[in-house]
């Protein structure tokens, strides 16, 4: 595709519900990253995929957060039993390979947990 | 990743060049200097990157000092659409880490 796409662009949910966020990376990019950006805060790394494998999940805040990638392309970030502190913009990026490669970001999903 | 220091904010007149400084005095030999920007409510946008040599693309120029301890991003003809937060990052890993950046406001 022309760029990284994410859906939904906005999501409002009630505390305790599960949500799924989707990322479509740039075609041919083998590396995919999830970040989180809370209001007025910097970028927080969540997870890194190389192909379908996740060599680094160290940034996932709790076991309520999980992510998978299938077919070396689309990735889904799932947050179970959402809490108000999960409210943030969730950003996905992709790069051609991995280490030191330029990362290109999607527009983000704005999650609001009421 | 090494830490960077950028001014908190700067103003620029439309049509003029905007020069954005960044200090990265602890940069190591294999770390690249990257610049991204984030326009309000959008995802970060890649601008340019370099290792040692100066670089230019359709968006900007990047000037890196010979000792690599600082760099300057140059937007040659700023427009109102260039109003954004600009992040300077030194990076040789896969985890990007954005600091506070420089809030650039382009004024008509």
Short mmCIF file of C-alpha atoms in Angstrom, two decimals:
data_model
loop_
_atom_site.label_atom_id
_atom_site.label_comp_id
_atom_site.label_asym_id
_atom_site.label_seq_id
_atom_site.Cartn_x
_atom_site.Cartn_y
_atom_site.Cartn_z
CA UNK A 1 0.00 0.00 0.00
CA UNK A 2 0.94 3.65 -0.18
CA UNK A 3 1.41 3.99 3.56
CA UNK A 4 0.70 2.42 6.92
CA UNK A 5 -3.00 2.30 7.68
CA UNK A 6 -4.71 1.76 11.00
CA UNK A 7 -8.28 1.08 12.01
CA UNK A 8 -10.39 2.22 13.61
CA UNK A 9 -9.21 5.83 13.66
CA UNK A 10 -11.15 6.42 16.87
CA UNK A 11 -12.52 4.01 19.45
CA UNK A 12 -14.60 4.78 22.51
CA UNK A 13 -15.20 1.88 24.85
CA UNK A 14 -16.39 1.20 28.36
CA UNK A 15 -14.06 0.12 31.12
CA UNK A 16 -13.77 -3.64 31.21
CA UNK A 17 -14.47 -4.23 27.52
CA UNK A 18 -11.97 -5.75 25.10
CA UNK A 19 -10.75 -3.83 22.05
CA UNK A 20 -8.87 -4.80 18.90
CA UNK A 21 -6.74 -2.37 16.96
CA UNK A 22 -5.55 -3.17 13.46
CA UNK A 23 -2.47 -2.17 11.51
CA UNK A 24 -1.75 -2.67 7.81
CA UNK A 25 1.95 -2.03 7.16
CA UNK A 26 3.53 -0.82 3.94
CA UNK A 27 3.63 -3.67 1.45
CA UNK A 28 6.94 -5.51 1.60
CA UNK A 29 7.93 -4.22 5.03
CA UNK A 30 8.97 -7.12 7.21
CA UNK A 31 9.26 -5.21 10.49
CA UNK A 32 6.27 -3.81 12.36
CA UNK A 33 6.12 -1.84 15.59
CA UNK A 34 3.43 -0.75 18.02
CA UNK A 35 3.82 2.38 20.15
CA UNK A 36 1.57 4.25 22.52
CA UNK A 37 1.37 8.02 22.99
CA UNK A 38 -0.55 9.34 25.95
CA UNK A 39 -1.81 12.92 26.01
CA UNK A 40 1.14 15.29 26.09
CA UNK A 41 3.58 12.42 26.49
CA UNK A 42 6.34 10.99 24.36
CA UNK A 43 6.32 7.78 22.41
CA UNK A 44 6.22 4.52 24.40
CA UNK A 45 7.44 1.37 22.66
CA UNK A 46 5.14 -1.62 23.03
CA UNK A 47 6.22 -4.46 20.72
CA UNK A 48 8.33 -5.23 17.65
CA UNK A 49 7.58 -7.86 15.00
CA UNK A 50 10.02 -9.30 12.51
CA UNK A 51 7.85 -11.26 10.15
CA UNK A 52 5.30 -13.05 12.29
CA UNK A 53 7.60 -13.33 15.29
CA UNK A 54 7.88 -10.83 18.12
CA UNK A 55 11.51 -10.72 19.31
CA UNK A 56 10.70 -7.94 21.74
CA UNK A 57 7.46 -7.68 23.69
CA UNK A 58 9.08 -5.89 26.59
CA UNK A 59 7.02 -2.73 26.22
CA UNK A 60 3.61 -4.32 26.68
CA UNK A 61 2.34 -2.73 29.93
CA UNK A 62 0.52 -5.77 31.33
CA UNK A 63 -0.78 -9.21 30.41
CA UNK A 64 -4.01 -7.54 29.30
CA UNK A 65 -2.12 -6.44 26.20
CA UNK A 66 -1.30 -8.84 23.39
CA UNK A 67 -0.46 -8.58 19.72
CA UNK A 68 -0.17 -10.89 16.79
CA UNK A 69 0.85 -10.66 13.19
CA UNK A 70 -0.25 -13.04 10.49
CA UNK A 71 1.09 -13.65 7.01
CA UNK A 72 3.91 -11.24 7.67
CA UNK A 73 1.50 -8.41 7.08
CA UNK A 74 -1.49 -7.29 9.15
CA UNK A 75 -1.11 -6.96 12.91
CA UNK A 76 -3.72 -6.77 15.63
CA UNK A 77 -3.16 -5.27 19.07
CA UNK A 78 -5.69 -6.53 21.61
CA UNK A 79 -6.39 -4.94 24.96
CA UNK A 80 -8.50 -7.04 27.30
CA UNK A 81 -10.56 -5.65 30.18
CA UNK A 82 -9.69 -2.06 29.26
CA UNK A 83 -8.91 0.45 31.99
CA UNK A 84 -9.12 4.24 31.88
CA UNK A 85 -5.33 4.48 31.93
CA UNK A 86 -5.28 2.64 28.59
CA UNK A 87 -6.68 5.77 26.92
CA UNK A 88 -4.06 6.96 24.46
CA UNK A 89 -3.17 7.09 20.79
CA UNK A 90 -1.89 3.74 19.59
CA UNK A 91 0.56 4.10 16.73
CA UNK A 92 1.80 1.46 14.35
CA UNK A 93 4.94 1.78 12.24
CA UNK A 94 6.67 -0.43 9.71
CA UNK A 95 10.13 -0.61 8.21
CA UNK A 96 11.72 -2.50 5.37
CA UNK A 97 13.78 -4.78 7.57
CA UNK A 98 14.38 -3.91 11.19
CA UNK A 99 17.30 -2.50 13.11
CA UNK A 100 18.29 1.02 12.00
CA UNK A 101 15.77 1.11 9.21
CA UNK A 102 13.51 4.13 8.79
CA UNK A 103 10.14 3.58 10.45
CA UNK A 104 7.03 4.92 8.77
CA UNK A 105 4.03 5.58 10.97
CA UNK A 106 0.33 5.22 10.49
CA UNK A 107 -2.18 7.86 11.58
CA UNK A 108 -2.89 6.10 14.87
CA UNK A 109 -5.98 4.88 16.69
CA UNK A 110 -7.31 7.19 19.38
CA UNK A 111 -8.65 5.03 22.20
CA UNK A 112 -10.85 6.49 24.91
CA UNK A 113 -11.89 4.27 27.79
CA UNK A 114 -14.82 5.65 29.76
CA UNK B 1 19.98 5.41 22.54
CA UNK B 2 21.82 8.65 23.22
CA UNK B 3 19.91 11.61 24.55
CA UNK B 4 19.19 14.71 22.49
CA UNK B 5 18.55 18.30 23.51
CA UNK B 6 16.31 20.60 21.50
CA UNK B 7 14.84 24.05 22.16
CA UNK B 8 11.32 23.88 23.48
CA UNK B 9 9.82 26.13 20.83
CA UNK B 10 10.57 28.46 17.98
CA UNK B 11 8.71 30.71 15.60
CA UNK B 12 9.39 31.11 11.93
CA UNK B 13 8.03 33.47 9.28
CA UNK B 14 6.28 31.90 6.34
CA UNK B 15 8.55 31.67 3.32
CA UNK B 16 11.73 31.93 5.36
CA UNK B 17 14.14 29.13 6.22
CA UNK B 18 13.65 27.42 9.57
CA UNK B 19 16.80 26.16 11.25
CA UNK B 20 16.18 23.65 14.03
CA UNK B 21 19.16 22.79 16.23
CA UNK B 22 19.76 19.55 18.10
CA UNK B 23 22.55 18.59 20.48
CA UNK B 24 23.56 14.94 20.82
CA UNK B 25 26.95 15.13 22.49
CA UNK B 26 26.95 11.47 23.63
CA UNK B 27 26.19 10.01 20.21
CA UNK B 28 28.12 6.85 19.41
CA UNK B 29 29.76 6.00 16.12
CA UNK B 30 27.02 3.73 14.78
CA UNK B 31 24.05 5.88 15.74
CA UNK B 32 22.13 7.72 13.06
CA UNK B 33 20.53 11.14 13.50
CA UNK B 34 16.84 10.99 12.57
CA UNK B 35 14.28 13.76 12.34
CA UNK B 36 10.53 13.22 12.53
CA UNK B 37 7.70 15.67 12.93
CA UNK B 38 4.20 15.35 14.28
CA UNK B 39 1.46 17.62 13.12
CA UNK B 40 -1.40 17.94 15.58
CA UNK B 41 -3.50 14.77 15.83
CA UNK B 42 -1.48 12.92 13.20
CA UNK B 43 1.09 10.14 13.35
CA UNK B 44 4.79 11.01 13.30
CA UNK B 45 6.15 11.76 9.84
CA UNK B 46 9.68 10.83 8.81
CA UNK B 47 11.68 13.78 7.48
CA UNK B 48 15.31 12.85 7.00
CA UNK B 49 18.24 11.01 8.55
CA UNK B 50 22.03 10.87 8.31
CA UNK B 51 25.14 9.34 9.81
CA UNK B 52 28.08 11.62 9.05
CA UNK B 53 27.45 13.46 5.82
CA UNK B 54 24.99 16.25 5.22
CA UNK B 55 21.79 15.07 3.59
CA UNK B 56 19.07 16.71 1.52
CA UNK B 57 15.73 15.50 0.30
CA UNK B 58 12.53 17.06 -0.98
CA UNK B 59 11.47 18.05 2.52
CA UNK B 60 14.57 19.31 4.26
CA UNK B 61 18.33 19.39 4.66
CA UNK B 62 20.28 17.91 7.54
CA UNK B 63 23.61 19.39 8.55
CA UNK B 64 25.71 17.27 10.94
CA UNK B 65 28.82 18.75 12.53
CA UNK B 66 32.12 17.06 11.91
CA UNK B 67 32.32 15.78 15.50
CA UNK B 68 28.69 14.58 15.18
CA UNK B 69 27.78 16.16 18.51
CA UNK B 70 25.12 18.39 17.03
CA UNK B 71 22.99 18.80 13.94
CA UNK B 72 20.61 21.26 12.32
CA UNK B 73 17.46 20.52 10.37
CA UNK B 74 16.74 23.12 7.73
CA UNK B 75 13.29 23.66 6.23
CA UNK B 76 14.24 25.88 3.28
CA UNK B 77 10.93 27.68 2.75
CA UNK B 78 8.61 27.21 5.71
CA UNK B 79 4.87 27.14 5.07
CA UNK B 80 1.96 27.23 7.50
CA UNK B 81 1.62 23.47 7.03
CA UNK B 82 5.07 22.99 8.55
CA UNK B 83 3.72 23.97 11.97
CA UNK B 84 4.39 20.86 14.07
CA UNK B 85 6.49 19.32 16.82
CA UNK B 86 9.89 18.32 15.43
CA UNK B 87 11.79 15.44 17.04
CA UNK B 88 15.52 14.82 16.76
CA UNK B 89 16.47 11.25 17.61
CA UNK B 90 19.72 9.34 17.63
CA UNK B 91 19.05 5.75 16.81
CA UNK B 92 20.72 2.45 16.04
CA UNK B 93 18.08 0.12 17.35
CA UNK B 94 14.50 -0.68 16.55
CA UNK B 95 12.92 1.22 19.44
CA UNK B 96 12.34 4.86 18.68
CA UNK B 97 12.22 7.18 21.64
CA UNK B 98 10.87 10.68 21.20
CA UNK B 99 11.66 13.42 23.68
CA UNK B 100 9.68 16.63 23.99
CA UNK B 101 10.87 17.96 20.63
CA UNK B 102 10.70 21.52 19.34
CA UNK B 103 7.30 23.06 18.75
CA UNK B 104 7.67 25.07 15.55
CA UNK B 105 5.03 27.65 14.74
CA UNK B 106 5.12 29.15 11.25
CA UNK B 107 3.47 32.55 11.14
CA UNK B 108 2.04 34.31 8.10
#
